[in-house]
Coordinates of C-alpha atoms in Angstrom, one line a residue:
M257 CA 0.0 0.0 0.0
K258 CA 1.3 3.5 -0.9
V259 CA 0.2 6.3 1.3
L260 CA 1.0 9.8 0.1
G261 CA 1.1 12.9 2.3
L262 CA 0.7 16.1 0.4
S263 CA 1.2 19.5 2.0
G264 CA -0.5 22.2 0.0
S265 CA 1.6 25.0 1.5
V266 CA 4.5 26.4 -0.4
T267 CA 6.1 27.6 2.8
L268 CA 8.7 25.1 3.8
S269 CA 8.2 25.4 7.6
S270 CA 4.5 25.4 8.0
K271 CA 1.9 24.1 10.4
T272 CA 0.3 22.2 7.5
W273 CA 3.6 20.4 6.8
V274 CA 4.0 19.5 10.5
S275 CA 0.4 18.2 10.7
V276 CA 0.6 16.1 7.5
K277 CA 3.9 14.6 8.6
Q278 CA 2.3 13.5 11.9
A279 CA -0.6 11.9 10.1
I280 CA 1.7 10.1 7.7
E281 CA 3.8 8.8 10.6
A282 CA 0.7 7.4 12.2
A283 CA -0.2 5.7 8.9
K284 CA 3.2 4.0 8.9
E285 CA 2.8 3.0 12.5
A286 CA -0.6 1.5 11.8
L287 CA 0.7 -0.4 8.8
P288 CA 4.5 -0.8 9.0
D289 CA 4.6 -2.5 5.5
A290 CA 3.0 0.6 3.9
E291 CA 5.1 2.7 1.6
T292 CA 4.8 6.3 2.7
E293 CA 6.0 9.5 1.1
L294 CA 5.7 13.1 2.0
V295 CA 5.4 15.8 -0.7
H296 CA 5.8 19.5 0.0
L297 CA 4.6 21.6 -2.9
G298 CA 7.2 24.2 -2.1
E299 CA 9.8 21.8 -3.3
Y300 CA 8.2 21.2 -6.7
D301 CA 8.5 23.5 -9.6
T302 CA 5.0 22.7 -11.1
V303 CA 3.6 24.6 -14.0
L304 CA 0.1 26.1 -14.1
C305 CA -2.5 23.8 -15.6
D306 CA -3.2 24.8 -19.2
G307 CA -5.8 22.1 -20.0
R308 CA -3.5 19.7 -21.9
D309 CA -3.7 15.9 -21.4
P310 CA -2.1 15.2 -18.0
S311 CA 0.3 12.6 -19.6
L312 CA 2.0 15.4 -21.6
Y313 CA 3.4 17.4 -18.6
E314 CA 7.1 17.0 -17.9
G315 CA 9.6 17.6 -15.1
D316 CA 8.4 18.2 -11.5
T317 CA 4.8 18.5 -12.8
K318 CA 4.8 15.0 -14.2
A319 CA 6.6 13.6 -11.2
L320 CA 3.9 15.0 -8.9
I321 CA 1.1 13.7 -11.1
D322 CA 2.7 10.3 -11.1
L323 CA 3.0 10.2 -7.3
I324 CA -0.7 11.0 -6.9
V325 CA -1.8 8.5 -9.5
E326 CA 0.3 5.7 -8.0
A327 CA -0.8 6.3 -4.4
D328 CA -3.4 4.1 -2.9
A329 CA -4.4 6.5 -0.1
L330 CA -3.7 10.2 0.4
I331 CA -3.5 12.6 3.3
I332 CA -3.8 16.1 2.0
G333 CA -3.3 19.3 4.0
T334 CA -3.8 22.9 3.1
P335 CA -3.5 26.2 4.9
V336 CA -6.7 28.2 4.5
Y337 CA -6.4 31.2 2.2
R338 CA -9.5 33.4 1.5
A339 CA -11.7 30.7 3.1
S340 CA -10.4 28.0 0.7
L341 CA -7.5 25.8 -0.2
T342 CA -4.3 27.3 -1.6
G343 CA -4.0 28.2 -5.3
A344 CA -1.0 25.8 -5.5
L345 CA -3.0 22.9 -4.2
K346 CA -6.0 23.8 -6.4
N347 CA -3.6 23.7 -9.4
V348 CA -2.6 20.2 -8.4
F349 CA -6.2 19.1 -8.5
D350 CA -6.5 20.8 -12.0
L351 CA -3.4 18.9 -13.2
I352 CA -4.3 15.4 -12.3
P353 CA -6.3 13.0 -14.4
N354 CA -10.0 12.8 -13.6
D355 CA -9.8 9.2 -12.5
S356 CA -6.6 9.5 -10.4
L357 CA -8.4 9.6 -7.1
R358 CA -11.3 7.4 -8.0
G359 CA -12.0 4.8 -5.2
K360 CA -9.1 6.0 -3.0
A361 CA -9.2 7.0 0.6
I362 CA -8.4 10.6 1.3
G363 CA -8.0 12.3 4.6
F364 CA -8.0 16.1 4.8
I365 CA -6.2 18.5 7.1
A366 CA -6.7 22.3 7.1
S367 CA -4.8 24.8 9.1
G368 CA -5.7 28.4 10.0
G369 CA -5.0 31.2 12.3
S370 CA -8.0 30.6 14.5
Y371 CA -11.2 28.5 14.5
H372 CA -12.7 31.0 12.0
H373 CA -12.3 28.7 9.0
Y374 CA -12.8 25.2 10.5
L375 CA -15.6 24.4 8.0
V376 CA -13.3 24.7 5.0
I377 CA -12.9 20.9 5.0
D378 CA -16.6 20.4 4.7
H379 CA -17.3 23.2 2.3
Q380 CA -14.3 23.2 0.0
L381 CA -12.2 20.0 0.3
N382 CA -14.9 17.3 0.6
P383 CA -16.8 18.4 -2.5
L384 CA -13.6 18.4 -4.5
A385 CA -12.9 14.8 -3.4
N386 CA -16.4 13.9 -4.3
Y387 CA -15.9 15.3 -7.8
F388 CA -13.0 12.9 -8.2
R389 CA -15.1 10.0 -6.8
A390 CA -12.8 9.5 -3.8
H391 CA -13.8 8.1 -0.4
V392 CA -13.3 10.8 2.2
I393 CA -12.4 9.9 5.7
P394 CA -15.2 11.5 7.8
G395 CA -14.3 14.5 9.9
G396 CA -10.8 15.6 8.8
V397 CA -8.6 17.5 11.2
Y398 CA -8.5 21.3 11.5
V399 CA -5.5 22.9 13.3
H400 CA -4.9 26.5 14.2
N401 CA -2.2 28.7 15.7
G402 CA -3.3 28.0 19.3
H403 CA -2.4 24.3 18.8
F404 CA 1.3 25.1 18.2
S405 CA 4.1 26.6 20.3
E406 CA 7.3 27.7 18.5
G407 CA 6.5 25.7 15.4
E408 CA 5.8 22.5 17.3
L409 CA 2.4 20.9 17.6
V410 CA 1.6 20.8 21.3
D411 CA -2.1 20.1 21.5
E412 CA -2.6 16.5 22.6
D413 CA -6.2 16.3 21.3
V414 CA -5.1 17.4 17.8
K415 CA -2.2 15.0 17.9
G416 CA -4.6 12.2 18.7
R417 CA -6.9 13.2 15.9
L418 CA -4.0 13.3 13.4
Y419 CA -3.1 9.8 14.6
Q420 CA -6.6 8.6 14.0
L421 CA -6.6 10.2 10.5
G422 CA -3.4 8.4 9.5
K423 CA -4.7 5.1 10.9
A424 CA -8.1 5.5 9.2
A425 CA -6.4 6.1 5.9
V426 CA -4.7 2.7 5.8
Q427 CA -7.7 0.9 7.4
L428 CA -10.2 2.4 4.9
T429 CA -7.8 1.6 2.0
D430 CA -7.5 -2.0 3.2
N431 CA -11.3 -2.3 3.4
L432 CA -11.7 -0.8 -0.1
Q433 CA -9.3 -3.3 -1.8
N434 CA -10.9 -5.0 -4.8
K435 CA -14.4 -3.5 -4.0
D436 CA -16.4 -1.4 -6.4
L437 CA -18.2 0.9 -4.0
E438 CA -19.5 3.7 -6.1
I439 CA -22.5 4.4 -8.2
Q440 CA -21.6 5.1 -11.8
Q441 CA -22.6 8.5 -13.1
P442 CA -24.6 8.8 -16.3
S443 CA -22.8 9.7 -19.4
I444 CA -23.6 13.3 -20.3
P445 CA -22.3 14.1 -23.8
R446 CA -20.9 17.5 -24.4
R447 CA -22.6 19.7 -27.0
K448 CA -20.5 21.5 -29.5
L449 CA -20.7 25.2 -29.7
H450 CA -22.3 25.2 -33.1
Q451 CA -25.1 22.8 -32.0
T452 CA -28.3 24.4 -31.0

């Protein structure tokens, strides 16, 4: 099983990175045989999505797409900017193939300055995962500045929930193996502009 942790912050020392790292460590502890990897978007030189076929991208962009496609489960974190995910992370969702998250378990983490944006997981991230036909781990984890001291996560309740998120990612993935647990959507053909 491959579990990918993805930090949607481009700031190298961020609360999001710390939180995703803790959840990935918990996934590895829950399933020692799992292959885990942490990705920090600040270390990738990705291009902006321009609508081309995802297989045609090169360099860091292709490497990132491949990591996501090959993952069996993902833990994705983002700081909250303007009541939503970062532009860098949204670009990743624009780059990946439409079926790259289908049937996979995804756990979300969001970080903010206060509790002001704690609903971003429900209102922004879960609908995005639903579009990709992924299985979202219920709840997600929201962290804020008060949970940290000098860049270190100190809140024991949050630590416990991040542990649960990492563990749930591998358990749900294991339960989903070889099961078709989705309702197929109807085919809706696109109309050409000249058709009326």
